[in-house]
mmCIF file of C-alpha atoms in Angstrom:
data_model
loop_
_atom_site.group_PDB
_atom_site.id
_atom_site.type_symbol
_atom_site.label_atom_id
_atom_site.label_comp_id
_atom_site.label_asym_id
_atom_site.label_seq_id
_atom_site.Cartn_x
_atom_site.Cartn_y
_atom_site.Cartn_z
ATOM 1 C CA MET A 163 -17.593 430.919 86.880
ATOM 2 C CA SER A 164 -16.916 430.694 90.593
ATOM 3 C CA ARG A 165 -19.804 430.367 93.000
ATOM 4 C CA ASN A 166 -19.678 431.743 96.478
ATOM 5 C CA VAL A 167 -20.607 429.115 99.017
ATOM 6 C CA TYR A 168 -23.129 430.506 101.479
ATOM 7 C CA LYS A 169 -21.975 430.323 105.086
ATOM 8 C CA PRO A 170 -24.740 431.151 107.542
ATOM 9 C CA PRO A 171 -23.867 433.132 110.667
ATOM 10 C CA VAL A 172 -22.857 430.940 113.597
ATOM 11 C CA GLN A 173 -24.109 431.550 117.107
ATOM 12 C CA LYS A 174 -21.367 431.307 119.705
ATOM 13 C CA GLY A 175 -21.596 428.900 122.630
ATOM 14 C CA PHE A 176 -22.127 431.757 125.098
ATOM 15 C CA GLY A 177 -25.130 432.960 123.078
ATOM 16 C CA GLN A 178 -26.611 429.467 123.075
ATOM 17 C CA PHE A 179 -26.065 429.266 126.841
ATOM 18 C CA ILE A 180 -27.857 432.600 127.353
ATOM 19 C CA ASP A 181 -30.742 431.450 125.111
ATOM 20 C CA ALA A 182 -31.069 428.203 127.088
ATOM 21 C CA MET A 183 -31.040 430.064 130.425
ATOM 22 C CA VAL A 184 -33.720 432.494 129.217
ATOM 23 C CA VAL A 185 -35.954 429.611 128.104
ATOM 24 C CA LEU A 186 -35.330 427.783 131.400
ATOM 25 C CA ALA A 187 -36.186 430.927 133.396
ATOM 26 C CA LEU A 188 -39.382 431.440 131.378
ATOM 27 C CA VAL A 189 -40.481 427.852 131.972
ATOM 28 C CA TYR A 190 -39.712 428.143 135.695
ATOM 29 C CA LEU A 191 -41.586 431.439 135.999
ATOM 30 C CA SER A 192 -44.571 430.129 134.058
ATOM 31 C CA LEU A 193 -44.823 427.207 136.469
ATOM 32 C CA LEU A 194 -44.293 429.420 139.516
ATOM 33 C CA ALA A 195 -46.656 432.224 138.446
ATOM 34 C CA PRO A 196 -49.928 430.520 139.516
ATOM 35 C CA LEU A 197 -48.529 430.002 143.003
ATOM 36 C CA LEU A 198 -47.332 433.584 143.307
ATOM 37 C CA LEU A 199 -50.552 435.029 141.876
ATOM 38 C CA GLY A 200 -52.814 432.900 144.065
ATOM 39 C CA GLY A 201 -54.109 430.695 141.265
ATOM 40 C CA THR A 202 -54.244 427.561 143.375
ATOM 41 C CA ALA A 203 -57.184 426.516 145.496
ATOM 42 C CA ALA A 204 -56.981 427.868 149.019
ATOM 43 C CA GLU A 205 -56.823 425.346 151.797
ATOM 44 C CA SER A 206 -59.334 425.574 154.585
ATOM 45 C CA ALA A 207 -57.894 427.687 157.383
ATOM 46 C CA ALA A 208 -60.247 426.315 160.016
ATOM 47 C CA THR A 209 -59.035 423.146 161.660
ATOM 48 C CA GLU A 210 -61.838 421.074 163.088
ATOM 49 C CA HIS A 211 -61.356 418.394 165.695
ATOM 50 C CA LYS A 212 -63.174 415.316 164.498
ATOM 51 C CA ALA A 213 -62.909 411.617 164.945
ATOM 52 C CA ALA A 214 -60.276 409.707 163.036
ATOM 53 C CA PRO A 215 -61.625 408.656 159.634
ATOM 54 C CA THR A 216 -62.060 405.056 158.623
ATOM 55 C CA TRP A 217 -61.689 403.488 155.203
ATOM 56 C CA GLU A 218 -65.481 403.073 155.067
ATOM 57 C CA GLU A 219 -66.070 406.790 155.742
ATOM 58 C CA LEU A 220 -63.641 407.576 152.931
ATOM 59 C CA LYS A 221 -65.650 405.228 150.662
ATOM 60 C CA GLN A 222 -62.673 402.976 150.020
ATOM 61 C CA ASN A 223 -63.308 399.277 149.370
ATOM 62 C CA ASP A 224 -60.997 396.426 150.379
ATOM 63 C CA VAL A 225 -58.940 396.579 147.183
ATOM 64 C CA MET A 226 -58.461 400.359 147.522
ATOM 65 C CA LYS A 227 -57.610 399.945 151.203
ATOM 66 C CA ALA A 228 -54.941 397.383 150.341
ATOM 67 C CA GLN A 229 -53.408 399.684 147.715
ATOM 68 C CA TRP A 230 -53.346 402.640 150.128
ATOM 69 C CA GLU A 231 -51.659 400.488 152.751
ATOM 70 C CA LYS A 232 -49.076 399.297 150.212
ATOM 71 C CA LEU A 233 -48.225 402.953 149.715
ATOM 72 C CA GLY A 234 -47.806 403.335 153.470
ATOM 73 C CA HIS A 235 -50.969 405.331 154.127
ATOM 74 C CA THR A 236 -53.427 405.061 156.973
ATOM 75 C CA PRO A 237 -56.964 406.470 156.841
ATOM 76 C CA GLU A 238 -55.659 409.618 158.575
ATOM 77 C CA THR A 239 -52.868 410.237 156.050
ATOM 78 C CA ALA A 240 -55.026 409.313 153.039
ATOM 79 C CA GLU A 241 -57.961 411.518 154.038
ATOM 80 C CA PRO A 242 -56.574 414.834 152.665
ATOM 81 C CA ILE A 243 -55.760 413.148 149.361
ATOM 82 C CA VAL A 244 -59.125 411.412 149.014
ATOM 83 C CA THR A 245 -61.333 414.294 150.136
ATOM 84 C CA LYS A 246 -59.590 417.217 148.409
ATOM 85 C CA LYS A 247 -61.766 418.689 145.700
ATOM 86 C CA PHE A 248 -60.083 420.027 142.595
ATOM 87 C CA SER A 249 -61.327 423.197 140.939
ATOM 88 C CA TYR A 250 -61.481 422.957 137.151
ATOM 89 C CA GLU A 251 -63.182 426.306 136.588
ATOM 90 C CA VAL A 252 -62.036 428.315 133.580
ATOM 91 C CA GLU A 253 -61.660 432.023 134.209
ATOM 92 C CA PRO A 254 -62.525 433.960 131.029
ATOM 93 C CA LEU A 255 -60.013 436.749 131.749
ATOM 94 C CA SER A 256 -57.127 434.295 132.279
ATOM 95 C CA LEU A 257 -58.145 432.327 129.189
ATOM 96 C CA GLY A 258 -58.285 435.526 127.127
ATOM 97 C CA ILE A 259 -54.858 436.634 128.323
ATOM 98 C CA THR A 260 -53.410 433.206 127.543
ATOM 99 C CA ILE A 261 -54.882 433.226 124.041
ATOM 100 C CA ALA A 262 -53.631 436.797 123.441
ATOM 101 C CA VAL A 263 -50.098 435.873 124.531
ATOM 102 C CA ILE A 264 -50.019 432.766 122.319
ATOM 103 C CA VAL A 265 -51.397 434.602 119.282
ATOM 104 C CA GLY A 266 -49.037 437.535 119.895
ATOM 105 C CA TYR A 267 -46.057 435.200 120.132
ATOM 106 C CA PHE A 268 -47.130 433.418 116.941
ATOM 107 C CA ILE A 269 -47.412 436.727 115.036
ATOM 108 C CA PHE A 270 -44.043 437.861 116.434
ATOM 109 C CA MET A 271 -42.403 434.610 115.286
ATOM 110 C CA LEU A 272 -43.930 434.913 111.810
ATOM 111 C CA LYS A 273 -42.660 438.501 111.427
ATOM 112 C CA MET A 274 -39.171 437.623 112.697
ATOM 113 C CA SER A 275 -38.956 434.497 110.534
ATOM 114 C CA ASP A 276 -40.055 436.468 107.468
ATOM 115 C CA ARG A 277 -37.411 439.125 108.143
ATOM 116 C CA GLU A 278 -34.659 436.534 108.665
ATOM 117 C CA TYR A 279 -35.777 434.577 105.589
ATOM 118 C CA ARG A 280 -35.544 437.712 103.455
ATOM 119 C CA GLU A 281 -32.102 438.540 104.891
ATOM 120 C CA VAL A 282 -30.809 435.073 103.966
ATOM 121 C CA ILE A 283 -32.263 435.299 100.445
ATOM 122 C CA ASN A 284 -30.741 438.777 99.966
ATOM 123 C CA GLU A 285 -27.409 437.588 101.355
ATOM 124 C CA ARG A 286 -27.337 434.554 99.083
ATOM 125 C CA PHE A 287 -28.921 435.798 95.857
ATOM 126 C CA GLY A 288 -28.897 439.594 96.090
ATOM 127 C CA PRO A 289 -31.595 442.143 96.900
ATOM 128 C CA LYS A 290 -33.632 441.612 93.710
ATOM 129 C CA ALA A 291 -34.260 437.890 94.318
ATOM 130 C CA GLY A 292 -36.881 438.387 97.059
ATOM 131 C CA LYS A 293 -38.999 440.949 95.097
ATOM 132 C CA GLY A 294 -41.066 438.372 93.208
ATOM 133 C CA ASP A 295 -43.860 437.973 95.767
#
């Protein structure tokens, strides 16, 4: 009795390259999308003329001052970093879209994996082997 050795299909190098480029483009676009869609906090457009800040006005103690200076900052260059407020608000619409995309992708992957799994079983053992579920 001779047994056929299963040989799975092999993806060519060009196909792997295309897959890698698609994933790279998706990662790049997902990182760029918030900037293009205005998802970052807007900077103040009004420029006020005020006196140069001091470390005390920025509420920096001597240890903090020393660390800032080690990094090459003065009170003027450190002020935008110290005083910038970050917005951690969650937008329900954006959260809902994100959840929908993740769940949709998960369902898509389950369906595709099931189809490919059944194809491999049918290829290896014949069409009647996968009917037992």
